[in-house]
Coordinates of C-alpha atoms and ligand atoms in Angstrom, one line a residue:
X28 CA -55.8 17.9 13.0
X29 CA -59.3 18.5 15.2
X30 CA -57.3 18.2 18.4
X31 CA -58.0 21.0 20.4
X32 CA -59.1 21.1 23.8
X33 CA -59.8 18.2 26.1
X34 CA -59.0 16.0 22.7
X35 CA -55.2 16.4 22.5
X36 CA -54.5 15.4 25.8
X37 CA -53.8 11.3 25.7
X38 CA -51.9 8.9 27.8
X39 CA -49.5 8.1 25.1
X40 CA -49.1 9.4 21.2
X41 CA -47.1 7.4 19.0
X42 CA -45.5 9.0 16.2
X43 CA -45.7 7.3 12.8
X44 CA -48.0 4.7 11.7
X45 CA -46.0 1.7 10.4
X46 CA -45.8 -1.7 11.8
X47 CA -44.5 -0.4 15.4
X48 CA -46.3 2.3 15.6
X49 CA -49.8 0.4 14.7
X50 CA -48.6 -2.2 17.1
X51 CA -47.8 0.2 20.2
X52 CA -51.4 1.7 19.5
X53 CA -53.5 -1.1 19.3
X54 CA -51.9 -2.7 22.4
X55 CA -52.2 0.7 24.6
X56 CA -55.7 1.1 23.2
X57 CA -56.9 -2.3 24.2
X58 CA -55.1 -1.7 27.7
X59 CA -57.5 0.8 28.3
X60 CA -55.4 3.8 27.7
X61 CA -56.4 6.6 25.4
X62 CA -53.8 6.9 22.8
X63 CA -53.5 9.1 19.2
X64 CA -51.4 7.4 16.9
X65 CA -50.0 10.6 14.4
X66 CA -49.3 9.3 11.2
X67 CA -47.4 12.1 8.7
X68 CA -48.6 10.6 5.3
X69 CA -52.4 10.3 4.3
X70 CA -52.5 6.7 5.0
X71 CA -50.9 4.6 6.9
X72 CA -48.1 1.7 6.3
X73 CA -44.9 3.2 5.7
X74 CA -41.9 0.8 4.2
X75 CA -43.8 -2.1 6.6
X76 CA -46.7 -2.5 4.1
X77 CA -44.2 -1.8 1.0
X78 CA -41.8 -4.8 2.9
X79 CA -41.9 -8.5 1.7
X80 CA -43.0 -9.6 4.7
X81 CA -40.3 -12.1 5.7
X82 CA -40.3 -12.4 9.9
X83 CA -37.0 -13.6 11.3
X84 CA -38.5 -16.0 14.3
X85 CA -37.4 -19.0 16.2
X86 CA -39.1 -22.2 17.3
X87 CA -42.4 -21.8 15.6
X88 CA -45.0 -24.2 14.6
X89 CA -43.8 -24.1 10.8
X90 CA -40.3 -24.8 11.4
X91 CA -41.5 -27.6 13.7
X92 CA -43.9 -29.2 10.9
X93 CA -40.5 -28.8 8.9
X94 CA -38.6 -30.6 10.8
X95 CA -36.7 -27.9 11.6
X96 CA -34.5 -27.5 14.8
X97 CA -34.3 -24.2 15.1
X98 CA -33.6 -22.9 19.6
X99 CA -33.9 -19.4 20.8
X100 CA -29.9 -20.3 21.9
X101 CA -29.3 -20.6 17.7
X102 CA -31.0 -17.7 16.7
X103 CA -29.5 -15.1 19.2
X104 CA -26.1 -16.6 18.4
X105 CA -26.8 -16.2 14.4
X106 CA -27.5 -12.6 14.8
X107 CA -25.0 -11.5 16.8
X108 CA -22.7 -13.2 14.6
X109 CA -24.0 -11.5 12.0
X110 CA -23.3 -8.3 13.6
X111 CA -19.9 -9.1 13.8
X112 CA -19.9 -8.1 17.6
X113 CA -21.1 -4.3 16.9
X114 CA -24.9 -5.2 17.5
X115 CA -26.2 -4.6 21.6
X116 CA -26.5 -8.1 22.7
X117 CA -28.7 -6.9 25.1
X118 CA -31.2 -5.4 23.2
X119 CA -31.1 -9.1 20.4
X120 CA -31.3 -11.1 24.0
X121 CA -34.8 -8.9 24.8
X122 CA -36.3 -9.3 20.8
X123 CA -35.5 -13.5 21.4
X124 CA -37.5 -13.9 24.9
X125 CA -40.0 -11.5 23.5
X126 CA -40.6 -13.1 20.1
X127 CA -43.7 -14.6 21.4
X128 CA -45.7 -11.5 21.4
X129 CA -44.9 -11.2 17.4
X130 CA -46.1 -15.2 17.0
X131 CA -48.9 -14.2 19.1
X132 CA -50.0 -11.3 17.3
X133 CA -49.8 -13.3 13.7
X134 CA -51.4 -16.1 15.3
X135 CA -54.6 -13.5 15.7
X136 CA -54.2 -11.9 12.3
X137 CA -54.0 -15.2 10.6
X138 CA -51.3 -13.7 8.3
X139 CA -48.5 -17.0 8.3
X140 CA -48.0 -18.9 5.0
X141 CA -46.5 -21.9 4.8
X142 CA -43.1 -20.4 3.2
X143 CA -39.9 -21.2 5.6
X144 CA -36.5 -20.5 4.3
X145 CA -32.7 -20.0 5.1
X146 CA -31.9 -16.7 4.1
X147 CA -28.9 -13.8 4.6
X148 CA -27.4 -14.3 8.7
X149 CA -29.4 -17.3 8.6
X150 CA -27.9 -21.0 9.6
X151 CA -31.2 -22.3 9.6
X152 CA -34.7 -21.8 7.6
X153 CA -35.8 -19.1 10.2
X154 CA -37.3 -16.5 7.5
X155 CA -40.9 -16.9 7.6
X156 CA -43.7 -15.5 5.0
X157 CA -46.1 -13.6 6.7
X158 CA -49.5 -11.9 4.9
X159 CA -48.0 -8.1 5.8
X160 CA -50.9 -6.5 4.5
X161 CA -53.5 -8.3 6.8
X162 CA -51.5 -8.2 9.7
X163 CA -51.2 -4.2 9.0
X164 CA -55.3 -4.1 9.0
X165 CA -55.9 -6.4 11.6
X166 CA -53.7 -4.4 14.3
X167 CA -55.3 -0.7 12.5
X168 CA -58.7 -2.6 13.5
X169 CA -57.9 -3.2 16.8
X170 CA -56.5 0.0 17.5
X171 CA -59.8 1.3 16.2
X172 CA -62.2 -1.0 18.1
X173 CA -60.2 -0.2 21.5
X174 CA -60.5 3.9 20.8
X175 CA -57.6 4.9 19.2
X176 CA -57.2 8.1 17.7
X177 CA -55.4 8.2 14.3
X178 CA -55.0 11.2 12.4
X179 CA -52.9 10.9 8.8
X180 CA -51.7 14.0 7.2
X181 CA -50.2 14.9 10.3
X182 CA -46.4 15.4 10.7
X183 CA -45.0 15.5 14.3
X184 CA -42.7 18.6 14.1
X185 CA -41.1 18.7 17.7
X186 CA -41.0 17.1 20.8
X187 CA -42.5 19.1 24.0
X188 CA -40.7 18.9 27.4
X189 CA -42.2 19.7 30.8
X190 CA -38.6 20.3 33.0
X191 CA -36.3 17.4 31.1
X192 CA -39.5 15.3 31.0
X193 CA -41.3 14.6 27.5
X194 CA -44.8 15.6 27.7
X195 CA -46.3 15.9 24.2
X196 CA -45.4 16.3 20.9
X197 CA -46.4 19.4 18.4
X198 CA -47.8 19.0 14.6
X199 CA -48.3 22.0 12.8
X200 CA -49.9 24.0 14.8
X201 CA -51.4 21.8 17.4
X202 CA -49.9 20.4 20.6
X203 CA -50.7 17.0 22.2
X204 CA -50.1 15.7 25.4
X205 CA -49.2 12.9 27.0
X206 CA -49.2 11.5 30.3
X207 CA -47.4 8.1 30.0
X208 CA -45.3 9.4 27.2
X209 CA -44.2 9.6 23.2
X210 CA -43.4 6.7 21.4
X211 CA -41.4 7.0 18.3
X212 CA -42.0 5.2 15.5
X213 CA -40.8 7.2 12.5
X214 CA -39.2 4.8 10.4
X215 CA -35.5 5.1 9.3
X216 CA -34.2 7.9 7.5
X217 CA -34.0 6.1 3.7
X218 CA -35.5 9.2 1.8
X219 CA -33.2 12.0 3.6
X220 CA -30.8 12.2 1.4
X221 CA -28.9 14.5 3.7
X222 CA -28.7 12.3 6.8
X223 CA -26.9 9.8 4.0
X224 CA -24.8 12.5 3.1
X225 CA -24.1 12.9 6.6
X226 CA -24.3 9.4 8.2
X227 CA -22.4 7.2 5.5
X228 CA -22.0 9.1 2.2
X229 CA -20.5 6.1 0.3
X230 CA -24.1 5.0 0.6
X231 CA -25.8 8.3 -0.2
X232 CA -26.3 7.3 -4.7
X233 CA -28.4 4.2 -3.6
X234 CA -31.6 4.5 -5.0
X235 CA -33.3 6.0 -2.5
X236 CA -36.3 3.6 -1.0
X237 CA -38.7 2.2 1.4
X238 CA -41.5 4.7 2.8
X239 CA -41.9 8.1 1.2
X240 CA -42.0 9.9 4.3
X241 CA -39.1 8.2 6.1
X242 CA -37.0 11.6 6.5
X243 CA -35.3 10.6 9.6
X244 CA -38.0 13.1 11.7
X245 CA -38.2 11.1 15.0
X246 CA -34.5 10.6 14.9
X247 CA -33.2 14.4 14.5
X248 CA -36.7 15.0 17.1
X249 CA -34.5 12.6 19.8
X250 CA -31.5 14.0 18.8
X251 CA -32.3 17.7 19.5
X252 CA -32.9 15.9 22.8
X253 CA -29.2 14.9 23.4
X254 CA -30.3 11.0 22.7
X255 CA -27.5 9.2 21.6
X256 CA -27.1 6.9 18.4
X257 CA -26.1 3.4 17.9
X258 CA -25.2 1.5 14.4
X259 CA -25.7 4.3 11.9
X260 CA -22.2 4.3 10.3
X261 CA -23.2 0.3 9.1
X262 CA -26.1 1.5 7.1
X263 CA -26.2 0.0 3.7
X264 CA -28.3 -0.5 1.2
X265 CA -29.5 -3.7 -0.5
X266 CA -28.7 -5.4 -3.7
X267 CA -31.4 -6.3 -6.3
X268 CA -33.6 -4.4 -7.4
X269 CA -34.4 -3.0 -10.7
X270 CA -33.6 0.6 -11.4
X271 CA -37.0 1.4 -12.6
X272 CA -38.9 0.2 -9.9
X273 CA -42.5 2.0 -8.7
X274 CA -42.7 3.9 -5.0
X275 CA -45.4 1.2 -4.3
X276 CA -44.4 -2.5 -5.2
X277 CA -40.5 -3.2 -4.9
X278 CA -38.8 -5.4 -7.1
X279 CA -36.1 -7.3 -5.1
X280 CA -34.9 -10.2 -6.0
X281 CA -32.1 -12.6 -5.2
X282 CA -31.8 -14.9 -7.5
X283 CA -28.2 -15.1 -6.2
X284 CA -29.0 -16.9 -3.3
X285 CA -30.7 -20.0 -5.5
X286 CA -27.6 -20.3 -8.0
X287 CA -27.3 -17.2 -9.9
X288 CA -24.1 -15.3 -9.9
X289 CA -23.6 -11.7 -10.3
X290 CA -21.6 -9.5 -12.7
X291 CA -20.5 -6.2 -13.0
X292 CA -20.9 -4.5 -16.5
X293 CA -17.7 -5.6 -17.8
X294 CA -18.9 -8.7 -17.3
X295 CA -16.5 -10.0 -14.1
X296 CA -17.9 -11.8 -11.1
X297 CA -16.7 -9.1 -8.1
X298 CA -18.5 -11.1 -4.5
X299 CA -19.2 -13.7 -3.2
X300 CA -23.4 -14.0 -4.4
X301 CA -24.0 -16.2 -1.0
X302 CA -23.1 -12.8 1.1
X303 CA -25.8 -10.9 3.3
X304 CA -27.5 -8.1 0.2
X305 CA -26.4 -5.9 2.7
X306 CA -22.9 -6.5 2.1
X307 CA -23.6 -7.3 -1.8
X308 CA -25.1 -3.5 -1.6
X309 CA -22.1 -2.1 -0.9
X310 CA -20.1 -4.2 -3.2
X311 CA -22.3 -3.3 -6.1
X312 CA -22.1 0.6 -5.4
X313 CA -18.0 0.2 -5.7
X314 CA -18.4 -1.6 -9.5
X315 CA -18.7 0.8 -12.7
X316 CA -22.4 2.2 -13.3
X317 CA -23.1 0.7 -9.8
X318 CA -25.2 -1.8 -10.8
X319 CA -24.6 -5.8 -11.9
X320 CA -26.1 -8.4 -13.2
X321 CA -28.0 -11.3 -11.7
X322 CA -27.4 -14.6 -14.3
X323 CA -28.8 -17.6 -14.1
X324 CA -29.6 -19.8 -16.2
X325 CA -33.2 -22.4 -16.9
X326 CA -32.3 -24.6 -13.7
X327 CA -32.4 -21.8 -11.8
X328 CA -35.0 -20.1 -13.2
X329 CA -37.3 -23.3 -12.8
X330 CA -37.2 -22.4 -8.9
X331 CA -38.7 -19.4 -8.6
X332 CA -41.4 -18.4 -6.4
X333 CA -44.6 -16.8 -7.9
X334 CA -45.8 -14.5 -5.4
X335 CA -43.3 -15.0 -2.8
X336 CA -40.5 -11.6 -2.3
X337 CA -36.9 -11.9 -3.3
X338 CA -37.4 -15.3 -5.2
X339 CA -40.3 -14.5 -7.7
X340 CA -38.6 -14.2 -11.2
X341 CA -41.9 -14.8 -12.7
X342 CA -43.0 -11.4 -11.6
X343 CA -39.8 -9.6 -13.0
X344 CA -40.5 -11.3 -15.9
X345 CA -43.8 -10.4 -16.3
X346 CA -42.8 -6.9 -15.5
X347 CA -40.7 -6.9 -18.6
X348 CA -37.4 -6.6 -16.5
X349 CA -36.0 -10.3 -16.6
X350 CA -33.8 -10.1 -20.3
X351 CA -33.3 -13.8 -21.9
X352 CA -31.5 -15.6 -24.5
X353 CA -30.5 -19.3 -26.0
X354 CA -26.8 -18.8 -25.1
X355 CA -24.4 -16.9 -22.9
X356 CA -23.2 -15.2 -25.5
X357 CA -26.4 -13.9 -27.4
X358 CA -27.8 -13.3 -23.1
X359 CA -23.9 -11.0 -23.2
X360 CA -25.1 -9.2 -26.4
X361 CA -28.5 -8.1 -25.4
X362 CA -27.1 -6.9 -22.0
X363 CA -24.6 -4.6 -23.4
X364 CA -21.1 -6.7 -22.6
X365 CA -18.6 -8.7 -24.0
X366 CA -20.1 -12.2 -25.2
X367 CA -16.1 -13.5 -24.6
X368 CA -15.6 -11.7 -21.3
X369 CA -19.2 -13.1 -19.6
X370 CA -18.5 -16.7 -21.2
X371 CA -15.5 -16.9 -19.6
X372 CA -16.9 -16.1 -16.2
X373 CA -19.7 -18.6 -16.8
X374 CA -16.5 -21.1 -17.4
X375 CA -14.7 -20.5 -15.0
X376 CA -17.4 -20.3 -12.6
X377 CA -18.5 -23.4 -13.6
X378 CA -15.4 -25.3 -13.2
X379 CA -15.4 -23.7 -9.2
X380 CA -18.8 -25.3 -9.0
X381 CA -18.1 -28.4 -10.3
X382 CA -14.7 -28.6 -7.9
X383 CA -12.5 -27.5 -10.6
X384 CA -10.3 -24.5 -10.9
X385 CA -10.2 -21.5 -8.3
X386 CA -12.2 -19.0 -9.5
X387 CA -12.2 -15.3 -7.3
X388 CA -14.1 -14.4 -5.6
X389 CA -14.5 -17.8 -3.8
X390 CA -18.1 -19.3 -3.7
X391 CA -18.7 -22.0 -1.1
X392 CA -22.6 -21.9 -1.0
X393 CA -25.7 -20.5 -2.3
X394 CA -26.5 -18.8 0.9
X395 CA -24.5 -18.1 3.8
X396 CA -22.2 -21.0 3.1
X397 CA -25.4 -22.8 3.0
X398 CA -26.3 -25.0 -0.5
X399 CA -24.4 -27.0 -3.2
X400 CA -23.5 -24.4 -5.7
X401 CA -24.8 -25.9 -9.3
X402 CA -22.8 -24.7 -12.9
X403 CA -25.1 -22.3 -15.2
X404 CA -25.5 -24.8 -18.1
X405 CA -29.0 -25.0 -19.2
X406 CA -30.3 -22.8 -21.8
X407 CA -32.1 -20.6 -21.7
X408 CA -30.1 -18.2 -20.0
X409 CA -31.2 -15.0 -18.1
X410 CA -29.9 -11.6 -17.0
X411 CA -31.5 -8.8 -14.1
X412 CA -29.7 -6.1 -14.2
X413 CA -30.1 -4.8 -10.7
X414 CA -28.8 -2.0 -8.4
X415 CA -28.2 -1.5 -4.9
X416 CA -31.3 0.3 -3.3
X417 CA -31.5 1.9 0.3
X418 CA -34.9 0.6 1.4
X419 CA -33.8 0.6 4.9
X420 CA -31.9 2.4 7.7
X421 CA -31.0 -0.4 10.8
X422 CA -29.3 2.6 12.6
X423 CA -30.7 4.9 14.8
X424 CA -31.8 6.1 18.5
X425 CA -30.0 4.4 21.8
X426 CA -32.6 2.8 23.6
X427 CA -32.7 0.4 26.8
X428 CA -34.3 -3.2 26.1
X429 CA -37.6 -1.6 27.4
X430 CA -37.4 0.6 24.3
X431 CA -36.5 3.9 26.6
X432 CA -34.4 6.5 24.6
X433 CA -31.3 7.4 25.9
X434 CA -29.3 10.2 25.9
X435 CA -25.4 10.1 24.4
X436 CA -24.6 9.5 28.1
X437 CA -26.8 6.3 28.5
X438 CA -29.1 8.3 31.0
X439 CA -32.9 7.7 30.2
X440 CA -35.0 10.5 28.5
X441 CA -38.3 10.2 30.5
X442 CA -41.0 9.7 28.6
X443 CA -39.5 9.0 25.5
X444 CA -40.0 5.7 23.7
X445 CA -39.0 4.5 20.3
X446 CA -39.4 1.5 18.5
X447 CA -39.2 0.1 14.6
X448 CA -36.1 1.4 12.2
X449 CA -35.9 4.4 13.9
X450 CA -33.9 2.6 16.8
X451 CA -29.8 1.3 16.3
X452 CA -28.1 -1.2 18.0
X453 CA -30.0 -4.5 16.6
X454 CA -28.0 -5.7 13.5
X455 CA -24.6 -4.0 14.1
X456 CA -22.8 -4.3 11.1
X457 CA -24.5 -6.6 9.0
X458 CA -28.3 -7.7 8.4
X459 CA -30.3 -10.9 9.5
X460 CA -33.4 -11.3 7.0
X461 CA -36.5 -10.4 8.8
X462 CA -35.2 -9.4 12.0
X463 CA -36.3 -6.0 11.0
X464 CA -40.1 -6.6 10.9
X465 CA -39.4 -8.8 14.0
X466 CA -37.9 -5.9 15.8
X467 CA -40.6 -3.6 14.9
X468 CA -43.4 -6.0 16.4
X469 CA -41.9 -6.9 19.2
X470 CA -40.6 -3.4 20.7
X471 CA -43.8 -1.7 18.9
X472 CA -46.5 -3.9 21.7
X473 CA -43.2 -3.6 24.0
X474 CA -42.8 0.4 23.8
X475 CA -46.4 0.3 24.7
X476 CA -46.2 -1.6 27.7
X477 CA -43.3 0.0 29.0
X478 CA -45.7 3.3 29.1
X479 CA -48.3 0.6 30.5
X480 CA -45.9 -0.2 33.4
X481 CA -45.6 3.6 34.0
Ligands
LIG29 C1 -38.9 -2.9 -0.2 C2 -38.7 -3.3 1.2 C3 -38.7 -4.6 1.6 C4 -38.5 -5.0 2.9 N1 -38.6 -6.3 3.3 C5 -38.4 -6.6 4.6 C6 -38.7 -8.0 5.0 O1 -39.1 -8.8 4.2 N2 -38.4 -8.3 6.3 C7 -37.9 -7.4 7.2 O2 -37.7 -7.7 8.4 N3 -37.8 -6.1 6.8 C8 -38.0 -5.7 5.5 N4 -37.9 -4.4 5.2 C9 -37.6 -3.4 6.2 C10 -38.8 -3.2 7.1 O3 -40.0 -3.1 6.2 C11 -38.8 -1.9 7.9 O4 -37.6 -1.8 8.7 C12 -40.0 -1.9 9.0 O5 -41.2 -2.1 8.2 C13 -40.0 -0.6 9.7 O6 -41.2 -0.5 10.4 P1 -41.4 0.8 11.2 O7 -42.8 0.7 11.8 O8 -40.3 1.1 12.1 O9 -41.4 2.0 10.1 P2 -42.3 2.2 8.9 O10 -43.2 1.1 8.5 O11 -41.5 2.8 7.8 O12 -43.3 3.4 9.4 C14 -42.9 4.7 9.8 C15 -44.0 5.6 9.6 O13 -43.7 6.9 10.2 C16 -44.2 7.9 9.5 N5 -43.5 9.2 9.8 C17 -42.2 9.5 9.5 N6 -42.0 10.8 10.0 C18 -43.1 11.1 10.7 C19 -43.5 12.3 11.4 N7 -42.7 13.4 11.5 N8 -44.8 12.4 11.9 C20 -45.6 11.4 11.8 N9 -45.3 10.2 11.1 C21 -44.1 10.1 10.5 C22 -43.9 7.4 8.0 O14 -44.7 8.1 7.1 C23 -44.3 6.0 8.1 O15 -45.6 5.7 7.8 C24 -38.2 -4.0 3.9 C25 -38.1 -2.6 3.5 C26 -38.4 -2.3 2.2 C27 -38.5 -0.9 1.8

């Protein structure tokens, strides 16, 4: 890194170039601060530009041309219900009044679509498609155009202190400084297979996920500081996605959530399919050869998504992934079970849908409660096999709603910021869809003017 001399010393250096920390730069560089954003890999992106895109937000134009109801009120209540009380509601109340910063920022990228759905945490169609990519590119711009330094290839190694204040941060061999301060945006810890080991080992044989170089650095950086950690022991990985999927283009898909049901591979129906793929991650990496089946059947298949993440079938298809047959039983054969054992779960789950019979696990809806459940009937019939896959950490650094880290004992650590997955205390123990790029948005510009504030 050509740093040396007067050009390593900044007002603020954000560490890792994802969707916070491309956000924290470009809105410290167009403040008129000089800022080098420090990205470890040889480009930038991380898991944000691997992500599907989907943006948990609240009262937008799209929900309104939908019809759609949707109140701040709603969609604070929804997540901390979906964190069954373990979330910080403080920190969910800051990413709601500050969500207009993220609709702002798409606004100028021009990134929305026009796809709106319910999806897991969700009582509402509140997940919205957003063009990932181009908003990536159009922030990276900006930070360019207003000076920003980036330098890729460069992996921040340890945090610098001047007295118990941060002042810099060190990468190989080179030290930068800061005035204003360090923000962290380091991504979650998905590819340390240690910190699994350590933080929630009956997660640690996911297939490991998201972005390559999300090692937990920023987190055991904070932590050699005394910062404290919130939500790490909920970390989980999510259901659906092929086992043979590529480091760049992920797979997922929840066919579940439009009437598919999932089977283990003895062919039994184990969950309830409408459940967060949080929670169906953890369910599938307790069944034998933790993996299971998505099954759906022509009806179901009719309503997937080309192009659109967790509902595109026609992609899984074309990637030679998607296994089909005339009947249930022929589908059973070229999947490896029992043609009797997955007919009679088809049965039987078809009677539940049709208000028949009590069929266990209990279904009520195709998404969080949310959907009239339809019987798998219509040939031909299809099978994904799928396995739980960790593409994301939601636990991590204690910080303040202003993004400051702080230490076990809730006292601040000056001049230390962080922002994106590397932070805990947003989705407690379960996951809303999209509130993870939200959060990232919102507290990367937010990190940035906190250091702006001084
Ligand atoms: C397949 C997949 C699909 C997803 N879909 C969605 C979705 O639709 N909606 C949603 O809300 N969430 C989704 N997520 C989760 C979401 O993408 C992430 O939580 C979010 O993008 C994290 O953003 P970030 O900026 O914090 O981290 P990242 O985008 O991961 O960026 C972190 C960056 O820091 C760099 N870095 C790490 N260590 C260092 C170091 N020591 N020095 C310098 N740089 C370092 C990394 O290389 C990386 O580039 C998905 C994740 C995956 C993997």
């Amino acid at each position: 890194m050509a740093t040396r001399g007067r050009g390593s010393r900044f007002d603020a250096i954000v560490v890792g170039g994802g969707l916070a920390g491309i956000a924290a730069a470009s809105r410290l560089a167009e403040s008129g601060r000089t800022v080098a954003l420090i990205e470890k890999r040889e480009r930038l992106g991380g898991s944000s530009a691997m992500s599907g895109g989907w943006f948990a937000l609240s009262g937008t134009a799209l929900q309104r041309r939908g019809g759609i109801d949707d109140s701040d009120a709603v969609f604070l209540a929804d997540m901390i219900r979906t964190g069954a009380g373990f979330a910080d509601e403080k920190l969910l109340a800051a990413l709601v009044a500050q969500q207009a910063s993220a609709i702002a920022a798409i606004d100028r990228a021009n990134a929305w679509t026009d796809e709106l759905k319910v999806s897991a945490g969700m009582t509402i169609p509140r997940a919205h498609l957003v063009r990932i990519r181009q908003l990536l590119d159009h922030l990276e711009r900006a930070a360019v155009r207003a000076g920003a330094r980036i330098f890729t290839g460069s992996p921040a190694d340890g945090i610098v202190l001047e007295g118990t204040r941060v002042s810099g941060i060190r990468s190989g061999g080179d030290l930068l400084t800061a005035e204003g301060g360090v923000i962290l945006t380091t991504g979650g810890f998905s590819r340390s297979r240690e910190l699994l080991d350590l933080f929630v080992p009956d997660q640690a044989d996911a297939m490991p996920y998201g972005g390559v170089g999300n090692t937990g650095d920023g987190l055991r950086m904070a932590w050699m500081l005394g910062a404290g950690l919130a939500d790490i022991g909920h970390v989980s990985g999510t259901y659906g996605q092929h086992a043979d999927t590529s480091d760049d283009e992920h797979e997922l898909l929840t066919a579940n959530y439009l009437g598919a049901i999932m089977v283990n591979s003895v062919g039994e129906r184990f969950t309830d399919e409408s459940e967060s793929y949080k929670i169906l991650g953890s369910a599938v990496l307790n069944q034998p050869g933790r993996m299971a089946f998505q099954i759906f059947d022509a009806r179901v298949r009719a309503v997937s998504r080309p192009g659109v993440p967790l509902s595109d079938m026609d992609r899984i298809e074309e990637l030679g992934h998607l296994v089909s047959a005339p009947t249930i039983a022929e589908l059973a054969q070229r999947i490896g079970l029992s043609s009797e054992a997955l007919e009679g779960t088809v049965r039987r789950y078809n009677e539940m849908a049709a208000g028949r019979g009590e069929h266990e696990p209990i279904r009520t809806g195709l998404v969080n409660g949310i959907g009239a459940l339809t019987p798998l009937m219509t040939g031909p019939f299809y099978a994904y096999p799928a396995v739980t896959a960790m593409t994301s950490t939601y636990g991590g650094l204690s910080v303040g709603p202003d993004t400051s880290v702080r230490r076990v004992d809730g006292s601040r650590i000056e001049g230390l910021y962080a922002a994106g997955e590397v932070v805990g205390g947003f989705h407690g123990a379960s996951y809303m869809t999209g509130t993870a790029l939200t959060k990232a948005l919102v507290f990367g510009f937010e990190a940035a003017d906190a250091i702006a504030r001084g």
